Short mmCIF file of C-alpha atoms in Angstrom, two decimals:
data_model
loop_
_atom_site.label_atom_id
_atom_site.label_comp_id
_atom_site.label_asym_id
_atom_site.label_seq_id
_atom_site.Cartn_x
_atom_site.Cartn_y
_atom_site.Cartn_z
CA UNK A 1112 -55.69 12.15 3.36
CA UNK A 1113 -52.04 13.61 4.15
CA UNK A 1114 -50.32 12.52 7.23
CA UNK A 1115 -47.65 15.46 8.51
CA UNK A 1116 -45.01 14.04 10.90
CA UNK A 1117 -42.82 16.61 12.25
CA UNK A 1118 -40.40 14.37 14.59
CA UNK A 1119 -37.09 16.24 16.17
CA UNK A 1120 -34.99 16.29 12.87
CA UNK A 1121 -36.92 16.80 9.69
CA UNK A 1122 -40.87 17.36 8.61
CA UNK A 1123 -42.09 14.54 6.23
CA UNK A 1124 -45.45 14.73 4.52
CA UNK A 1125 -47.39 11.38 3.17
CA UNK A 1126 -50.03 10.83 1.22
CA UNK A 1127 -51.73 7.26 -0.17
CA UNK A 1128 -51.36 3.63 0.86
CA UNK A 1129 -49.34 0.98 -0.35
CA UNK A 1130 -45.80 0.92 -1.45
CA UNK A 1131 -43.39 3.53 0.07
CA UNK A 1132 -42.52 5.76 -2.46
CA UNK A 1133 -40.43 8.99 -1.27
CA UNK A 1134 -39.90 12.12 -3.25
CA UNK A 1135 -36.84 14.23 -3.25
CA UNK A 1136 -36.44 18.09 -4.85
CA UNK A 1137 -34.18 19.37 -6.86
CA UNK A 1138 -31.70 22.66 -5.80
CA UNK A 1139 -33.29 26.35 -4.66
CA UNK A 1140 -36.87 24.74 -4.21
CA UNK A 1141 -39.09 22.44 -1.96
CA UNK A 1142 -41.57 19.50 -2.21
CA UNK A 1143 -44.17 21.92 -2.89
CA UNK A 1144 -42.46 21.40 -6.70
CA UNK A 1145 -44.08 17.57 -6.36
CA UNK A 1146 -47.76 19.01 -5.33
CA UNK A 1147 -49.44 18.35 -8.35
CA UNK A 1148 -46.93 15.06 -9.04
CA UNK A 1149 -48.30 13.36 -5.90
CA UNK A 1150 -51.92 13.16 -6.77
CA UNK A 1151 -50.89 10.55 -10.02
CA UNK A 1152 -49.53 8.27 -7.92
CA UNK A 1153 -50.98 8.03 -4.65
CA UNK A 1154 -53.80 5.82 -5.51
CA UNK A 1155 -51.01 3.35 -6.18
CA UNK A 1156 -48.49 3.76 -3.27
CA UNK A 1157 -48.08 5.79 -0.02
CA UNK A 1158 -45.99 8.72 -1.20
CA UNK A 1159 -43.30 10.88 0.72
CA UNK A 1160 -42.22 13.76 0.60
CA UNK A 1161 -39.25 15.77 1.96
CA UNK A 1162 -38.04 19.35 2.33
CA UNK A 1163 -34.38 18.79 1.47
CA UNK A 1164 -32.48 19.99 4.85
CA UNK A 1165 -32.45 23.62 4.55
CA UNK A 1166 -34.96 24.11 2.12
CA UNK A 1167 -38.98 24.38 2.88
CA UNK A 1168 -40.65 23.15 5.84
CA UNK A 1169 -36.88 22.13 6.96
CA UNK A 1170 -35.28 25.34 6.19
CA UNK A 1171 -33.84 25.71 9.93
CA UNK A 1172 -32.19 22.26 9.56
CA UNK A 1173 -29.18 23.04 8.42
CA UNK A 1174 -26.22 20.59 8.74
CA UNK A 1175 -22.29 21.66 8.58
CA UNK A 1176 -20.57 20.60 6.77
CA UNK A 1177 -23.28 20.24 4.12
CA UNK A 1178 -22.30 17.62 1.85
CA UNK A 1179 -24.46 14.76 0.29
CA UNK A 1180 -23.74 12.03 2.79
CA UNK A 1181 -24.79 14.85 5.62
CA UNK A 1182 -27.77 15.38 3.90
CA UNK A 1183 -28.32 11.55 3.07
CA UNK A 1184 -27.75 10.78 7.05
CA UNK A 1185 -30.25 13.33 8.09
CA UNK A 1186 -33.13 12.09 5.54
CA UNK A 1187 -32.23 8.46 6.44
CA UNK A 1188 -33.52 9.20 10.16
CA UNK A 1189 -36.73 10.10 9.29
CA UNK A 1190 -38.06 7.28 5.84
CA UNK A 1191 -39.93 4.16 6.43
CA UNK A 1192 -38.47 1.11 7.00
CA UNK A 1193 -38.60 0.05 3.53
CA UNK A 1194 -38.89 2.14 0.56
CA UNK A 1195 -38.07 3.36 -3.32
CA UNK A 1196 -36.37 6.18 -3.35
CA UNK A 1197 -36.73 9.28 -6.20
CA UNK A 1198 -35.05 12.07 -6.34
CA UNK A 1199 -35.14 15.16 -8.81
CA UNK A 1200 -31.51 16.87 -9.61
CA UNK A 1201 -29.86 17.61 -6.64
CA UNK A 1202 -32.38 15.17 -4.81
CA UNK A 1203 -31.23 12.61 -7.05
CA UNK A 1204 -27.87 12.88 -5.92
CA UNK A 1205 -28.94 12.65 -2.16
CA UNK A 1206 -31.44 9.55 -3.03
CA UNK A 1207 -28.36 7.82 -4.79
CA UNK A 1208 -26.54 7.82 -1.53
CA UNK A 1209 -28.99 6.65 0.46
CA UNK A 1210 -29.50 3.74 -1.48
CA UNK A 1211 -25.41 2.91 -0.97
CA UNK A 1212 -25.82 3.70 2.38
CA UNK A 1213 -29.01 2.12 3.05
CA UNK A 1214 -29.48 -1.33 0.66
CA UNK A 1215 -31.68 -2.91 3.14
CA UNK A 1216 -33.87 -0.14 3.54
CA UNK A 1217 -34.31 1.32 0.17
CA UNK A 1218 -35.66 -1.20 -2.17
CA UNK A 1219 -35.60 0.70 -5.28
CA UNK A 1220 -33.59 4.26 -6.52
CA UNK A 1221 -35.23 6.46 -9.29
CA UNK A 1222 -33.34 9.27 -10.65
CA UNK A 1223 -35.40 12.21 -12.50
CA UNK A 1224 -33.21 14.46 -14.97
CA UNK A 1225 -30.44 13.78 -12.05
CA UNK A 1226 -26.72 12.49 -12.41
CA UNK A 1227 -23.71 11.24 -10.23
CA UNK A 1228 -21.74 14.23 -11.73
CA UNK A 1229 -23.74 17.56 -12.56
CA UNK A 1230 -20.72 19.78 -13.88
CA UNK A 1231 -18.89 19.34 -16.88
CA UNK A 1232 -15.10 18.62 -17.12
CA UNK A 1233 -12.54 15.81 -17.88
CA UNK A 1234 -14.76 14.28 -20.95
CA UNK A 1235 -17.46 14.02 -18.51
CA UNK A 1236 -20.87 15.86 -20.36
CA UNK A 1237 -22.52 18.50 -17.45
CA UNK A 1238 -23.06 22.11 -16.59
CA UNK A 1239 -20.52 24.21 -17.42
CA UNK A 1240 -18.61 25.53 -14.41
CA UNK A 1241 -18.45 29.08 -15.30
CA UNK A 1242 -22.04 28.98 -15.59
CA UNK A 1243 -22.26 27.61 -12.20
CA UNK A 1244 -19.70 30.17 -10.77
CA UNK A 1245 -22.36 33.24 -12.31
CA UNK A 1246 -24.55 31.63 -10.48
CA UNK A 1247 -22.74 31.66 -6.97
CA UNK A 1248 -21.99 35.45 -7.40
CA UNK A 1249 -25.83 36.31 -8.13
CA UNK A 1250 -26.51 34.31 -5.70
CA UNK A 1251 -24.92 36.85 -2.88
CA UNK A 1252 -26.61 39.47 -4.62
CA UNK A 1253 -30.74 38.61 -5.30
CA UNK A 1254 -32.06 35.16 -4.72
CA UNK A 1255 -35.63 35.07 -6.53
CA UNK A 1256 -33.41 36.55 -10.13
CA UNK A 1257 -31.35 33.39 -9.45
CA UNK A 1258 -33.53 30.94 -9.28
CA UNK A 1259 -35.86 32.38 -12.03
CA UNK A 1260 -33.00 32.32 -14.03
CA UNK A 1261 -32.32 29.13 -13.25
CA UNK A 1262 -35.81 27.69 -13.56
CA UNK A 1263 -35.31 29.19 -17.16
CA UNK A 1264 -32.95 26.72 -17.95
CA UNK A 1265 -33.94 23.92 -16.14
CA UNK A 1266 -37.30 24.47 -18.96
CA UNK A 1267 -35.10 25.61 -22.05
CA UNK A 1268 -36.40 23.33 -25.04
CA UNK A 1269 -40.07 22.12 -23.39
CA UNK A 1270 -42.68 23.04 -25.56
CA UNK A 1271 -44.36 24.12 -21.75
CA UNK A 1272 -41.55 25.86 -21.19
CA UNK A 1273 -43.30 29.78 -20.03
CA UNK A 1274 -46.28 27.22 -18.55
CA UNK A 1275 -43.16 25.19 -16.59
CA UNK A 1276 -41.75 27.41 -15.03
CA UNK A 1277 -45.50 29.28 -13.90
CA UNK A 1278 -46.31 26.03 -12.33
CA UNK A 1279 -42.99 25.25 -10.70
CA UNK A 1280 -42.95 28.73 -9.10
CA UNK A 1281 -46.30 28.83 -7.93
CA UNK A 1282 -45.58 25.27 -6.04
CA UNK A 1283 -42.27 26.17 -4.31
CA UNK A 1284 -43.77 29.89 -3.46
CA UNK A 1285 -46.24 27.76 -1.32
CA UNK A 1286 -43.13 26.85 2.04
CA UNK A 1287 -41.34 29.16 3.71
CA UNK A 1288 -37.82 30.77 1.84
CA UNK A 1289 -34.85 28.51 1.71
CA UNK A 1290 -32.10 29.23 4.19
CA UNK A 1291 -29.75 31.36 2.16
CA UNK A 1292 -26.61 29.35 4.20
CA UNK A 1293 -28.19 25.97 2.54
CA UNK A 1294 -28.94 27.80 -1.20
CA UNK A 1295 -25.00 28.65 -1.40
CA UNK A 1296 -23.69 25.60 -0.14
CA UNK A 1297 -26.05 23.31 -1.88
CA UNK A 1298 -25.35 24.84 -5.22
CA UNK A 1299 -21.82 24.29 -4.43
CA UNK A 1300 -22.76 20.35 -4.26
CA UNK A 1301 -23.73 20.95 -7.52
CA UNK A 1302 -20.02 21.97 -8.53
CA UNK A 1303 -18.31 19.75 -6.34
CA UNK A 1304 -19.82 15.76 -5.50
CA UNK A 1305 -18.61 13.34 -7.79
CA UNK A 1306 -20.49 10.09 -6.82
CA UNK A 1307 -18.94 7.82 -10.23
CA UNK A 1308 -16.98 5.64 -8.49
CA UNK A 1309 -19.91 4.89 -5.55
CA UNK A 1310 -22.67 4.13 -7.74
CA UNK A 1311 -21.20 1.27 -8.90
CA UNK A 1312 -22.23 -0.43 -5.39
CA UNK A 1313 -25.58 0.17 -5.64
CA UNK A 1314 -27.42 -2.91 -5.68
CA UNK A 1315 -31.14 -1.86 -5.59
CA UNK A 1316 -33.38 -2.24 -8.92
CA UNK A 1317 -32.49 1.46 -10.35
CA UNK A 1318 -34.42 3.44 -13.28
CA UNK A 1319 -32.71 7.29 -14.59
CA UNK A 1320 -35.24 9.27 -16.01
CA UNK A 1321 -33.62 12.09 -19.03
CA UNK A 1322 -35.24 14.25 -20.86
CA UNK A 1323 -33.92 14.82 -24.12
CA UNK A 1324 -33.81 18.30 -24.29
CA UNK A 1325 -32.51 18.82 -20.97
CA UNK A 1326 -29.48 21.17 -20.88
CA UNK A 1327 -28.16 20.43 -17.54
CA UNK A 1328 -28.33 16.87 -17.38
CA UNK A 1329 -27.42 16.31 -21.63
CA UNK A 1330 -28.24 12.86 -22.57
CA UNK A 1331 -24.42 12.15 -24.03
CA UNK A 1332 -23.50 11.38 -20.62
CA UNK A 1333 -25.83 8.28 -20.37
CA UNK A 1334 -24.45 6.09 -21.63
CA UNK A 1335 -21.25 7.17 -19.22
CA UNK A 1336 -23.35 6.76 -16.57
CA UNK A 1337 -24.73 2.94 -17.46
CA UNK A 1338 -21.19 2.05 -17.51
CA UNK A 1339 -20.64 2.67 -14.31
CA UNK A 1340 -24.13 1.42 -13.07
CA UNK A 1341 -24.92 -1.60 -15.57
CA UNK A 1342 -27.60 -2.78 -13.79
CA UNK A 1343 -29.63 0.19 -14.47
CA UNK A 1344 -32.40 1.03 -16.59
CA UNK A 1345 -33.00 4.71 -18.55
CA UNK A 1346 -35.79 6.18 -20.15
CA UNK A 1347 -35.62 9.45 -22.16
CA UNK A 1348 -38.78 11.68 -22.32
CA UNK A 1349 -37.73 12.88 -26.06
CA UNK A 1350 -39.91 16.31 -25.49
CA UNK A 1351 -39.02 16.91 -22.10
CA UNK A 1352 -36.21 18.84 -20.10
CA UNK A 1353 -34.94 19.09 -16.82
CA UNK A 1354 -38.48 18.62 -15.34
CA UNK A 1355 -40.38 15.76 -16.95
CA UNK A 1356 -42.75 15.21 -14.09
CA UNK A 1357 -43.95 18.77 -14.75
CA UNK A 1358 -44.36 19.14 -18.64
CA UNK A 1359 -45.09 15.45 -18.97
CA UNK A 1360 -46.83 14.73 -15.40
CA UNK A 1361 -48.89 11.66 -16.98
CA UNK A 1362 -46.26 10.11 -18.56
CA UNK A 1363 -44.05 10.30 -16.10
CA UNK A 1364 -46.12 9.23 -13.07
CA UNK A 1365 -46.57 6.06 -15.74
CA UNK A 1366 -43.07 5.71 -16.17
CA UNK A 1367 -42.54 5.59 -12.33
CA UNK A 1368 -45.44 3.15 -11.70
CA UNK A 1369 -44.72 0.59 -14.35
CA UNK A 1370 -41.09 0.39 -12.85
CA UNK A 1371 -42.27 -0.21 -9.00
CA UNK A 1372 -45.11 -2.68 -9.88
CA UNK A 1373 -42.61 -4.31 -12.15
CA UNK A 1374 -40.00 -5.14 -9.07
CA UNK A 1375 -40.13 -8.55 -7.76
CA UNK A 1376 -42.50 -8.35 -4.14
#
């Protein structure tokens, strides 16, 4: 059964008993992208999911400025009391400062295809700003190009790709539109939050999903990233991209589960 909860802030939708897991999307969609994700691991733990402010069911929640740490306050009203925390791309930038903010609330962080840094620069392996910058401009001029463009990228090597990208857009077409105020400015998170030097405090058990083949998050910068974060575990999917939890669901949702029912009670 799922359990909607629409309190004064933000709408939250749960499904399953057990551990609380919650879900977090990645930029330009919803948790509609997590639809068929949920079912694999909801007979295991009592799964969350949340419309990043300004985006689905919370697309007229729109907080200014909007930075991470707004967007990390807002979702931090509305999770249980104790939790793991995953978030997709952009999400995983959000659900890495709510577990710095948070540490006796969220017991565990997982990142999926997510980084403290997405763009490139300074030695530091990312998306290339100019590529960024094209998208900002088409952005003013035709949303649904933009993000099919971008969902084209996000599945550039998967051997799903054309299958990917179906799926992905068929789940986020499901909510209501993004808030175009919240597309631009959260795609301009993407060029400017630099969490390096915070994620060093997190103290939670923390697993970083990759996919090899992933061209926005490239896999040279893991190893960057355990230095800063030594206490964390990775795991590359070696025929995934930027969405392992849709062209490798299975594995993925085993991945996840392993790493929770591993964590001391």
């Amino acid at each position: 059964m799922v359990e909607t909860n629409r309190p004064t802030d933000l709408y939250t939708r749960t499904d399953g008993t057990g551990i609380d897991l919650v879900l977090l999307h990645g930029w330009g969609m919803n948790s509609g992208v997590f639809s068929e994700f949920v079912p694999l691991l909801s007979n295991d733990f009592r799964v969350t999911t949340i419309d990043l402010p300004g985006f689905g069911e919370n697309h007229q929640q729109v907080p200014a400025p909007y930075t991470v740490a707004a967007l990390a306050d807002m979702i931090g009203q509305v999770l249980p009391q104790r939790c793991i925390i995953a978030g997709w791309s952009l999400g995983g930038l959000v659900a890495q400062q709510l577990a710095v903010d948070k540490p006796d609330q969220i017991t565990g962080l997982i990142t999926l295809a997510s980084t403290p840094r997405f763009i490139a620069g300074g030695g530091w392996p990312g998306i290339a700003a100019d590529l960024l910058s094209q998208f900002e401009e088409e952005l003013c001029r035709d949303y649904h190009k933009t993000l099919e463009r971008f969902l084209a990228i996000q599945a550039m090597g998967s051997e799903t790709a054309r299958q990917d990208i179906k799926t992905i857009k068929r789940q986020v077409t499901a909510y209501p539109n993004p808030s175009q105020v919240a597309l631009a400015a959260a795609l301009k998170l993407l060029s400017e939050e630099d969490l390096r030097t915070t994620i060093g405090r997190i103290s939670q058990p923390t697993l970083r999903v990759y996919g090899r083949l992933d061209s926005l998050v490239p896999t040279s910068a893991i190893d960057m990233v355990c230095a800063l974060q030594p206490a964390s575990d990775a795991v590359v999917l070696s025929k995934a991209a930027h969405a392992p939890f849709i062209s490798h669901p299975n594995q993925s949702a085993e991945i996840i589960r392993q790493f929770i029912l591993n964590q001391p009670a």
